[in-house]
Short mmCIF file of C-alpha atoms and ligand atoms in Angstrom, two decimals:
data_model
loop_
_atom_site.label_atom_id
_atom_site.label_comp_id
_atom_site.label_asym_id
_atom_site.label_seq_id
_atom_site.Cartn_x
_atom_site.Cartn_y
_atom_site.Cartn_z
CA UNK A 1 0.00 0.00 0.00
CA UNK A 2 1.01 3.61 -0.50
CA UNK A 3 1.04 6.05 2.40
CA UNK A 4 1.58 9.77 2.02
CA UNK A 5 2.33 12.83 4.11
CA UNK A 6 0.99 16.15 2.89
CA UNK A 7 3.03 19.24 3.80
CA UNK A 8 1.09 22.51 3.54
CA UNK A 9 1.50 26.22 4.25
CA UNK A 10 -1.84 27.32 5.73
CA UNK A 11 -2.71 30.99 6.11
CA UNK A 12 -4.17 31.69 9.54
CA UNK A 13 -7.97 31.78 9.51
CA UNK A 14 -8.37 31.13 5.75
CA UNK A 15 -10.17 27.81 6.07
CA UNK A 16 -11.58 27.68 2.54
CA UNK A 17 -8.27 28.27 0.75
CA UNK A 18 -6.28 26.13 3.20
CA UNK A 19 -8.58 23.19 2.56
CA UNK A 20 -8.48 23.81 -1.20
CA UNK A 21 -4.64 23.82 -1.14
CA UNK A 22 -4.56 20.46 0.64
CA UNK A 23 -7.26 18.93 -1.56
CA UNK A 24 -5.48 19.97 -4.74
CA UNK A 25 -2.17 18.52 -3.50
CA UNK A 26 -3.92 15.19 -2.77
CA UNK A 27 -5.83 15.26 -6.09
CA UNK A 28 -2.49 15.12 -7.88
CA UNK A 29 -1.06 12.20 -5.85
CA UNK A 30 -1.72 8.51 -5.63
CA UNK A 31 -1.92 6.99 -2.15
CA UNK A 32 -4.17 4.73 -0.09
CA UNK A 33 -3.74 6.83 3.06
CA UNK A 34 -2.91 10.54 3.27
CA UNK A 35 -1.92 12.26 6.53
CA UNK A 36 -2.35 16.05 6.79
CA UNK A 37 -0.92 18.40 9.46
CA UNK A 38 -2.45 19.32 12.82
CA UNK A 39 -5.04 22.15 12.46
CA UNK A 40 -4.31 22.16 8.73
CA UNK A 41 -7.48 24.10 7.88
CA UNK A 42 -7.26 26.96 10.40
CA UNK A 43 -3.60 27.55 11.24
CA UNK A 44 -2.22 27.09 14.74
CA UNK A 45 -1.19 30.27 16.53
CA UNK A 46 -4.44 31.40 18.14
CA UNK A 47 -4.45 34.65 20.11
CA UNK A 48 -7.59 34.06 22.16
CA UNK A 49 -10.38 31.59 22.74
CA UNK A 50 -12.83 33.63 20.65
CA UNK A 51 -10.71 32.89 17.57
CA UNK A 52 -10.64 29.20 18.41
CA UNK A 53 -14.41 29.15 18.84
CA UNK A 54 -14.93 31.09 15.60
CA UNK A 55 -12.78 28.66 13.57
CA UNK A 56 -14.11 25.48 15.21
CA UNK A 57 -16.29 22.98 13.38
CA UNK A 58 -18.32 19.95 14.28
CA UNK A 59 -16.71 16.70 13.21
CA UNK A 60 -19.01 16.63 10.17
CA UNK A 61 -18.53 20.32 9.32
CA UNK A 62 -17.35 21.95 6.09
CA UNK A 63 -13.77 20.65 6.31
CA UNK A 64 -15.02 17.10 6.81
CA UNK A 65 -17.33 17.45 3.79
CA UNK A 66 -14.45 18.55 1.54
CA UNK A 67 -12.05 15.89 2.82
CA UNK A 68 -14.53 13.02 2.85
CA UNK A 69 -15.68 13.98 -0.67
CA UNK A 70 -12.09 13.54 -1.83
CA UNK A 71 -11.71 10.25 0.10
CA UNK A 72 -14.80 8.96 -1.70
CA UNK A 73 -13.68 10.16 -5.15
CA UNK A 74 -10.19 8.71 -4.74
CA UNK A 75 -11.28 5.69 -2.70
CA UNK A 76 -8.66 6.42 -0.05
CA UNK A 77 -8.30 7.25 3.66
CA UNK A 78 -7.35 10.68 5.01
CA UNK A 79 -6.26 11.75 8.52
CA UNK A 80 -6.40 15.50 9.23
CA UNK A 81 -6.29 17.90 12.18
CA UNK A 82 -8.98 20.52 12.94
CA UNK A 83 -10.55 22.44 15.82
CA UNK A 84 -13.45 20.32 16.97
CA UNK A 85 -16.52 21.98 18.39
CA UNK A 86 -18.25 19.49 20.68
CA UNK A 87 -19.20 19.78 24.37
CA UNK A 88 -15.92 21.75 24.56
CA UNK A 89 -13.23 22.77 22.06
CA UNK A 90 -10.70 20.06 21.19
CA UNK A 91 -7.56 19.95 19.06
CA UNK A 92 -8.67 16.84 17.15
CA UNK A 93 -7.75 14.58 14.27
CA UNK A 94 -10.33 12.79 12.15
CA UNK A 95 -10.01 9.73 9.94
CA UNK A 96 -12.20 9.82 6.82
CA UNK A 97 -12.57 6.98 4.33
CA UNK A 98 -14.47 6.21 1.13
CA UNK A 99 -17.64 5.58 3.19
CA UNK A 100 -17.41 8.73 5.35
CA UNK A 101 -16.25 9.33 8.91
CA UNK A 102 -14.37 6.43 10.52
CA UNK A 103 -12.93 7.89 13.68
CA UNK A 104 -11.77 10.73 15.82
CA UNK A 105 -8.86 11.42 18.15
CA UNK A 106 -8.71 14.32 20.63
CA UNK A 107 -5.25 15.62 21.53
CA UNK A 108 -4.42 14.59 25.07
CA UNK A 109 -1.06 16.31 25.56
CA UNK A 110 -1.67 19.98 24.86
CA UNK A 111 1.40 22.07 24.02
CA UNK A 112 2.21 25.59 25.29
CA UNK A 113 -0.65 28.09 24.71
CA UNK A 114 -2.98 25.30 23.54
CA UNK A 115 -3.53 24.80 27.27
CA UNK A 116 -5.34 28.16 27.33
CA UNK A 117 -7.75 27.29 24.55
CA UNK A 118 -8.47 23.58 24.29
CA UNK A 119 -9.84 20.89 26.56
CA UNK A 120 -7.51 17.88 26.87
CA UNK A 121 -8.63 14.82 24.94
CA UNK A 122 -10.95 12.41 26.72
CA UNK A 123 -11.21 9.47 24.31
CA UNK A 124 -7.95 7.65 25.00
CA UNK A 125 -6.09 6.34 21.94
CA UNK A 126 -8.60 4.55 19.69
CA UNK A 127 -7.44 2.10 17.03
CA UNK A 128 -9.10 1.61 13.63
CA UNK A 129 -8.97 -1.68 11.80
CA UNK A 130 -8.96 -0.71 8.12
CA UNK A 131 -8.62 -3.03 5.11
CA UNK A 132 -5.09 -1.55 4.81
CA UNK A 133 -4.06 -2.38 8.37
CA UNK A 134 -4.52 -1.10 11.90
CA UNK A 135 -4.19 2.66 12.25
CA UNK A 136 -4.00 4.88 15.34
CA UNK A 137 -3.60 8.63 15.66
CA UNK A 138 -1.62 10.93 17.91
CA UNK A 139 -0.97 14.65 17.51
CA UNK A 140 2.37 16.50 17.46
CA UNK A 141 3.62 16.96 21.09
CA UNK A 142 2.72 13.33 21.88
CA UNK A 143 6.12 12.35 20.52
CA UNK A 144 7.48 13.54 23.92
CA UNK A 145 5.25 11.04 25.73
CA UNK A 146 6.43 7.55 24.76
CA UNK A 147 3.33 6.21 26.52
CA UNK A 148 1.21 7.53 23.64
CA UNK A 149 2.92 5.52 20.90
CA UNK A 150 3.27 2.54 23.26
CA UNK A 151 -0.45 2.56 24.05
CA UNK A 152 -1.19 2.44 20.33
CA UNK A 153 1.44 -0.20 19.63
CA UNK A 154 0.21 -2.46 22.43
CA UNK A 155 -3.22 -2.33 20.79
CA UNK A 156 -1.63 -3.69 17.62
CA UNK A 157 -1.41 -0.66 15.33
CA UNK A 158 0.75 -1.01 12.25
CA UNK A 159 0.91 2.71 11.57
CA UNK A 160 0.68 5.83 13.71
CA UNK A 161 -0.79 8.75 11.78
CA UNK A 162 0.75 11.84 13.38
CA UNK A 163 -0.64 15.21 12.28
CA UNK A 164 1.78 17.84 13.59
CA UNK A 165 2.79 21.50 13.72
CA UNK A 166 6.42 20.94 14.66
CA UNK A 167 8.43 23.90 15.90
CA UNK A 168 11.44 22.27 17.64
CA UNK A 169 14.39 21.02 15.54
CA UNK A 170 14.66 17.60 17.23
CA UNK A 171 11.03 16.60 16.62
CA UNK A 172 11.46 14.54 13.45
CA UNK A 173 14.31 12.52 15.01
CA UNK A 174 12.19 11.77 18.08
CA UNK A 175 9.78 9.83 15.88
CA UNK A 176 12.58 7.55 14.71
CA UNK A 177 12.92 6.41 18.34
CA UNK A 178 9.15 6.01 18.77
CA UNK A 179 9.11 3.72 15.71
CA UNK A 180 12.15 1.71 16.77
CA UNK A 181 10.97 1.10 20.33
CA UNK A 182 7.51 0.00 19.14
CA UNK A 183 8.32 -1.48 15.75
CA UNK A 184 5.58 0.47 14.01
CA UNK A 185 5.37 2.77 11.02
CA UNK A 186 4.72 6.46 11.61
CA UNK A 187 3.60 9.15 9.17
CA UNK A 188 4.26 12.62 10.59
CA UNK A 189 2.71 15.43 8.54
CA UNK A 190 3.93 18.91 9.37
CA UNK A 191 3.29 22.36 7.96
CA UNK A 192 5.71 25.08 6.92
CA UNK A 193 5.64 28.87 7.30
CA UNK A 194 5.62 31.39 10.11
CA UNK A 195 2.80 32.74 12.28
CA UNK A 196 3.69 35.87 14.27
CA UNK A 197 0.49 36.75 16.10
CA UNK A 198 -0.32 38.41 19.41
CA UNK A 199 3.33 38.48 20.53
CA UNK A 200 3.96 34.78 19.86
CA UNK A 201 6.20 34.09 16.88
CA UNK A 202 6.25 30.50 15.61
CA UNK A 203 8.14 29.05 12.65
CA UNK A 204 7.14 25.56 11.54
CA UNK A 205 9.95 23.32 10.44
CA UNK A 206 8.42 21.13 7.70
CA UNK A 207 10.37 17.85 7.47
CA UNK A 208 7.23 15.74 7.24
CA UNK A 209 8.33 12.14 7.23
CA UNK A 210 7.46 8.47 7.02
CA UNK A 211 9.47 6.16 9.28
CA UNK A 212 9.60 2.36 9.23
CA UNK A 213 9.48 -0.10 12.18
CA UNK A 214 13.26 -0.39 11.79
CA UNK A 215 13.68 3.34 12.29
CA UNK A 216 14.48 3.95 8.62
CA UNK A 217 13.45 7.38 7.34
CA UNK A 218 11.61 6.29 4.20
CA UNK A 219 10.75 9.86 3.25
CA UNK A 220 11.57 13.24 4.77
CA UNK A 221 10.49 16.49 3.14
CA UNK A 222 12.45 19.74 3.13
CA UNK A 223 11.92 22.61 5.58
CA UNK A 224 10.37 24.99 3.10
CA UNK A 225 8.57 22.92 0.47
CA UNK A 226 4.91 22.11 0.20
CA UNK A 227 3.74 18.92 -1.49
CA UNK A 228 3.04 15.26 -1.00
CA UNK A 229 5.58 12.55 -0.26
CA UNK A 230 4.45 8.94 -0.84
CA UNK A 231 6.07 5.61 -0.09
CA UNK A 232 5.08 2.04 -0.80
CA UNK A 233 5.08 0.01 2.43
CA UNK A 234 4.15 -3.42 3.69
CA UNK A 235 2.26 -2.53 6.86
CA UNK A 236 2.18 -6.16 8.01
CA UNK A 237 5.90 -5.82 8.78
CA UNK A 238 4.88 -3.95 11.94
CA UNK A 239 3.25 -7.10 13.34
CA UNK A 240 6.64 -8.77 13.79
CA UNK A 241 8.09 -7.71 17.16
CA UNK A 242 10.80 -10.35 17.14
CA UNK A 243 14.34 -8.90 17.26
CA UNK A 244 16.25 -12.21 17.31
CA UNK A 245 15.65 -15.78 18.50
CA UNK A 246 15.86 -14.65 22.16
CA UNK A 247 14.18 -11.25 22.13
CA UNK A 248 10.62 -10.32 21.30
CA UNK A 249 10.13 -6.62 21.88
CA UNK A 250 6.71 -6.91 23.50
CA UNK A 251 6.88 -10.36 25.11
CA UNK A 252 10.12 -9.22 26.74
CA UNK A 253 8.51 -6.34 28.63
CA UNK A 254 8.92 -6.66 32.42
CA UNK A 255 5.83 -4.81 33.52
CA UNK A 256 6.19 -5.89 37.13
CA UNK A 257 9.53 -4.03 37.32
CA UNK A 258 8.37 -0.75 35.83
CA UNK A 259 7.15 2.27 37.80
CA UNK A 260 5.15 4.28 35.31
CA UNK A 261 2.61 6.01 37.52
C1 ACM B 301 2.63 20.95 19.03
O1 ACM B 301 2.19 20.05 19.76
N1 ACM B 301 1.88 21.50 18.11
C2 ACM B 301 4.03 21.41 19.15
#
């Protein structure tokens, strides 16, 4: 199967044109699963909660309609980040497929000023069993919490779809470790550009990437380009946790020795 990361350059608040940019990039590419950045439709650097509220959408809102229309036309799956308006406001990722909405993930580990605007996710780390393989989602800052990727891997995911708005230089390398220690694929989709708003100046570092269960960087985009990067993978490879005849990564865990809470 072919998986793809889509690297975009959203303009803050311009939902219609940001969605059109992403849709046109995907129209011109051939993949079974596309992963888009965190908050790809709105931009990231909110100044106040009123802006977040104003740019929020229900999970079946206008962004979903555009993305799921494309998933149907291309018969593919798409993971994308958006501001979800529900009982509260969440920094969420949705998974759309040819038949419509498949699932939702709400960001649990909020980063920096997100803590002022969003409620922390309350749905755990759901896993979706697609014809392509088992897929889970986590968003950006979760790379700093190995428990996130581990929770998904212990539920059997083959691939972690990782919509992101990376700002720190070491972020892409951190995902190599997450893949190695869990033997899973990861597709990290980041944005590019700069948002200097309300006294907070953020530059996004691009470098969207696809990493294999062996920690190989199968694709890594440049810091300043937009586009789609696709690779052909055998997702089933992630099911094999055996390192050698004596070590199985998961069977070898010594849970009784760990102190994780
Ligand atoms: C981040 O979690 N957007 C850095």
